[in-house]
Amino acid sequence: MYNPLDPATLENPYPVLAALREATPVFWHEGMRSWTLTRYTDCVAVLRDHQRFARDRRRTGAVVPEPSLSVQSLDPPDQAPVRSLFMNALRAQDLEAIEDRGRRLLAARFEELTGQGPFDVMVEIAAPLALAVISDLLGVEQPDLHSFAEISDRIMRSMDAGLDPALAEPGRIARQQLTALVESWFTVSSRPGLLAHVRQHADPAGGANLDLFVRNTARVMFQGGYSTMVAALGNAVHTLLRYPDALERMADPNLLRGGVDELVRFDGPVQGTSRIATEDCEVGGTAVRAGETVLALFAAANHDPEQFPRPAQLVLDRASNRHLGFGWGTHSCIGTVPAQAALRVLVQALLDRPARLHAAGAPVRRRTATMRVFDRFPVVFDA
Ligand code: HEM
């Protein structure tokens, strides 16, 4: 049976997922109480059909606590005004300037780290860059990195509370701390940025509900955006150390844009997402009953050879690379563009540095099913 926390699977999930896709592409996972999908076409079919596959658990009779109601947990039509408010606010930001500030930050960091001996990619590169980019984007004062990283980690780990109930309570407390931080941004007059744009453009006729969804979405965006970027940056460094020629080739600007996207397909952070069937139906030839959970495994779909020829190879100029690393459909990632910018900042900083980065010990994967991320990743700059 598939165990996402098995050490060999954590190290490299793709062979296990390929074997499952071959043998039983749709299977019931008792531990996760879900129909698990490993084929690209099945995952897309579920994600695009929000009528029959709900994200909003209220549609299947569940009670969802108010703090959990955000763009991520609502479905159309409730989701639409919140999602477009945030999407429009994102489009109004000067993303090139944010990318530029990220580039300068990383160049200065690399300068400090060169000649210093071994250091941890996650602590010294991924976390500071992700926090700087997300704070800059939202237009909020950057919180203290160390304490925010702890809050975010507890929240992230609690997403696995279904597999380990002891993670739920620390996650709940961390969520309260995050709420207090985000609320503080709504009490002061905001500086320019995404949040200020959202506050200025939120339709007052939306009332208290819209206000609640906006605050909750700001929280999801800040913490979710930070934690996925940290994970994606760590995974990208790992892949680029394995394939140094790919890094060199990304000096070509034509390969840089598509290349960072291929890094997300190849070994992205978000392992999957779930939906609940609103009626009896069929997925990939398997009967699913109303109320049952369906888990679209992005990690499996992104390596499906039917969709991605040579899935185990990093192909920087892969044609029509419509991977699911940023999701699909009405819940696809709102932060795709800034996330890709952060990955470009990383790749360019690595290319610009005359010293080369090397592994300085075995990296350690976090024992978590939902997010593929390193806990520790020691490296060193040569000479
Ligand atoms: C490389 C980094 C990132 C990856 C791989 C990633 C991946 C994803 C994925 C797979 C989803 C869909 C989840 C689902 O269908 O349940 C998603 C949703 C979301 N992402 Fe990202 N994300 C990244 C960075 C960001 C950033 C930087 C932000 C904020 C600026 C962000 C904000 C969001 C939001 C708000 C949603 C929920 C959208 C909705 O449900 O309508 N993400 N992300």
PDB file of C-alpha atoms and ligand atoms in Angstrom, residues 47 55 71-74 79 83 90 134 137-138 194 217 220-222 224-226 228-229 232 264 268-270 272-275 298 324-328 330-336 338-340 343, ligand 1:
ATOM      1  CA  LEU A  47     -10.052  19.782 -10.881  1.00  0.00           C
ATOM      2  CA  ARG A  55     -13.524  22.177  -2.382  1.00  0.00           C
ATOM      3  CA  VAL A  71     -10.399  31.819  -1.579  1.00  0.00           C
ATOM      4  CA  GLN A  72      -8.917  28.378  -1.045  1.00  0.00           C
ATOM      5  CA  SER A  73     -11.920  26.821   0.664  1.00  0.00           C
ATOM      6  CA  LEU A  74     -14.778  28.560  -1.184  1.00  0.00           C
ATOM      7  CA  GLN A  79     -15.178  32.353  -4.504  1.00  0.00           C
ATOM      8  CA  ARG A  83     -10.407  35.479  -6.295  1.00  0.00           C
ATOM      9  CA  LEU A  90      -1.567  41.011  -8.107  1.00  0.00           C
ATOM     10  CA  ILE A 134       6.024  37.706  -0.144  1.00  0.00           C
ATOM     11  CA  LEU A 137       4.459  41.684  -2.821  1.00  0.00           C
ATOM     12  CA  LEU A 138       1.785  42.127  -0.164  1.00  0.00           C
ATOM     13  CA  LEU A 194      -1.164  43.973  -3.009  1.00  0.00           C
ATOM     14  CA  THR A 217      -7.241  34.978   2.049  1.00  0.00           C
ATOM     15  CA  VAL A 220      -3.459  32.005   3.228  1.00  0.00           C
ATOM     16  CA  MET A 221      -1.531  34.010   0.691  1.00  0.00           C
ATOM     17  CA  PHE A 222       1.158  35.135   3.080  1.00  0.00           C
ATOM     18  CA  GLY A 224       0.930  29.555   1.916  1.00  0.00           C
ATOM     19  CA  GLY A 225       2.946  31.648  -0.508  1.00  0.00           C
ATOM     20  CA  TYR A 226       5.917  31.748   1.864  1.00  0.00           C
ATOM     21  CA  THR A 228       5.504  26.804  -0.888  1.00  0.00           C
ATOM     22  CA  MET A 229       8.176  29.188  -2.129  1.00  0.00           C
ATOM     23  CA  ALA A 232      10.149  25.132  -4.202  1.00  0.00           C
ATOM     24  CA  VAL A 264       8.303  22.804 -10.580  1.00  0.00           C
ATOM     25  CA  GLY A 268       7.539  20.558  -7.128  1.00  0.00           C
ATOM     26  CA  PRO A 269       6.483  21.134  -3.521  1.00  0.00           C
ATOM     27  CA  VAL A 270       2.699  20.619  -3.520  1.00  0.00           C
ATOM     28  CA  GLY A 272      -1.680  16.935  -4.261  1.00  0.00           C
ATOM     29  CA  THR A 273      -5.065  18.360  -3.433  1.00  0.00           C
ATOM     30  CA  SER A 274      -8.422  16.919  -2.475  1.00  0.00           C
ATOM     31  CA  ARG A 275     -12.027  17.486  -3.480  1.00  0.00           C
ATOM     32  CA  PHE A 298       0.046  16.277  -8.589  1.00  0.00           C
ATOM     33  CA  LEU A 324      -0.165  20.625 -12.219  1.00  0.00           C
ATOM     34  CA  GLY A 325       2.574  21.980  -9.961  1.00  0.00           C
ATOM     35  CA  PHE A 326       0.517  25.171  -9.608  1.00  0.00           C
ATOM     36  CA  GLY A 327      -2.803  23.324  -9.637  1.00  0.00           C
ATOM     37  CA  TRP A 328      -5.552  23.653 -12.236  1.00  0.00           C
ATOM     38  CA  THR A 330     -10.704  27.636 -10.275  1.00  0.00           C
ATOM     39  CA  HIS A 331      -8.307  26.892  -7.395  1.00  0.00           C
ATOM     40  CA  SER A 332      -5.074  27.108  -9.361  1.00  0.00           C
ATOM     41  CA  CYS A 333      -2.292  29.076  -7.714  1.00  0.00           C
ATOM     42  CA  ILE A 334      -2.823  32.830  -7.487  1.00  0.00           C
ATOM     43  CA  GLY A 335       0.895  33.380  -6.880  1.00  0.00           C
ATOM     44  CA  THR A 336       2.283  31.541  -9.912  1.00  0.00           C
ATOM     45  CA  PRO A 338       5.715  35.903  -8.354  1.00  0.00           C
ATOM     46  CA  ALA A 339       6.701  32.307  -7.504  1.00  0.00           C
ATOM     47  CA  GLN A 340       8.257  31.877 -10.948  1.00  0.00           C
ATOM     48  CA  LEU A 343      12.794  30.892  -8.910  1.00  0.00           C
TER      49      LEU A 343
HETATM   50  C1  HEM B   1       6.623  27.738  -6.311  1.00  0.00           C
HETATM   51  C2  HEM B   1       5.762  28.180  -5.396  1.00  0.00           C
HETATM   52  C3  HEM B   1       4.314  27.785  -5.380  1.00  0.00           C
HETATM   53  C4  HEM B   1       3.724  26.616  -5.738  1.00  0.00           C
HETATM   54  C5  HEM B   1       4.389  25.375  -6.266  1.00  0.00           C
HETATM   55  C6  HEM B   1       2.296  26.763  -5.509  1.00  0.00           C
HETATM   56  C7  HEM B   1       1.366  25.783  -5.767  1.00  0.00           C
HETATM   57  C8  HEM B   1       0.004  25.932  -5.588  1.00  0.00           C
HETATM   58  C9  HEM B   1      -0.971  24.917  -5.909  1.00  0.00           C
HETATM   59  C10 HEM B   1      -0.659  23.535  -6.433  1.00  0.00           C
HETATM   60  C11 HEM B   1      -2.195  25.425  -5.623  1.00  0.00           C
HETATM   61  C12 HEM B   1      -3.554  24.736  -5.839  1.00  0.00           C
HETATM   62  C13 HEM B   1      -3.966  23.937  -4.641  1.00  0.00           C
HETATM   63  C14 HEM B   1      -5.311  23.284  -4.814  1.00  0.00           C
HETATM   64  O1  HEM B   1      -5.864  23.145  -5.904  1.00  0.00           O
HETATM   65  O2  HEM B   1      -5.824  22.865  -3.785  1.00  0.00           O
HETATM   66  C15 HEM B   1      -1.994  26.759  -5.107  1.00  0.00           C
HETATM   67  C16 HEM B   1      -3.006  27.601  -4.668  1.00  0.00           C
HETATM   68  C17 HEM B   1      -2.785  28.847  -4.161  1.00  0.00           C
HETATM   69  N1  HEM B   1      -1.583  29.531  -4.120  1.00  0.00           N
HETATM   70 FE1  HEM B   1       0.205  28.816  -4.670  1.00  0.00          FE
HETATM   71  N2  HEM B   1       2.055  28.012  -5.024  1.00  0.00           N
HETATM   72  C18 HEM B   1       3.254  28.690  -4.946  1.00  0.00           C
HETATM   73  C19 HEM B   1       3.447  29.978  -4.537  1.00  0.00           C
HETATM   74  C20 HEM B   1       2.453  30.831  -4.174  1.00  0.00           C
HETATM   75  C21 HEM B   1       2.646  32.222  -3.814  1.00  0.00           C
HETATM   76  C22 HEM B   1       3.981  32.958  -3.846  1.00  0.00           C
HETATM   77  C23 HEM B   1       1.423  32.714  -3.458  1.00  0.00           C
HETATM   78  C24 HEM B   1       1.057  34.094  -2.995  1.00  0.00           C
HETATM   79  C25 HEM B   1       1.581  35.176  -3.506  1.00  0.00           C
HETATM   80  C26 HEM B   1       0.460  31.648  -3.604  1.00  0.00           C
HETATM   81  C27 HEM B   1      -0.882  31.758  -3.327  1.00  0.00           C
HETATM   82  C28 HEM B   1      -1.810  30.758  -3.551  1.00  0.00           C
HETATM   83  C29 HEM B   1      -3.227  30.894  -3.229  1.00  0.00           C
HETATM   84  C30 HEM B   1      -3.891  32.097  -2.587  1.00  0.00           C
HETATM   85  C31 HEM B   1      -3.826  29.686  -3.603  1.00  0.00           C
HETATM   86  C32 HEM B   1      -5.307  29.327  -3.467  1.00  0.00           C
HETATM   87  C33 HEM B   1      -6.034  29.707  -4.736  1.00  0.00           C
HETATM   88  C34 HEM B   1      -7.485  29.281  -4.751  1.00  0.00           C
HETATM   89  O3  HEM B   1      -7.837  28.294  -4.090  1.00  0.00           O
HETATM   90  O4  HEM B   1      -8.266  29.930  -5.463  1.00  0.00           O
HETATM   91  N3  HEM B   1       1.121  30.531  -4.045  1.00  0.00           N
HETATM   92  N4  HEM B   1      -0.651  27.044  -5.113  1.00  0.00           N
END
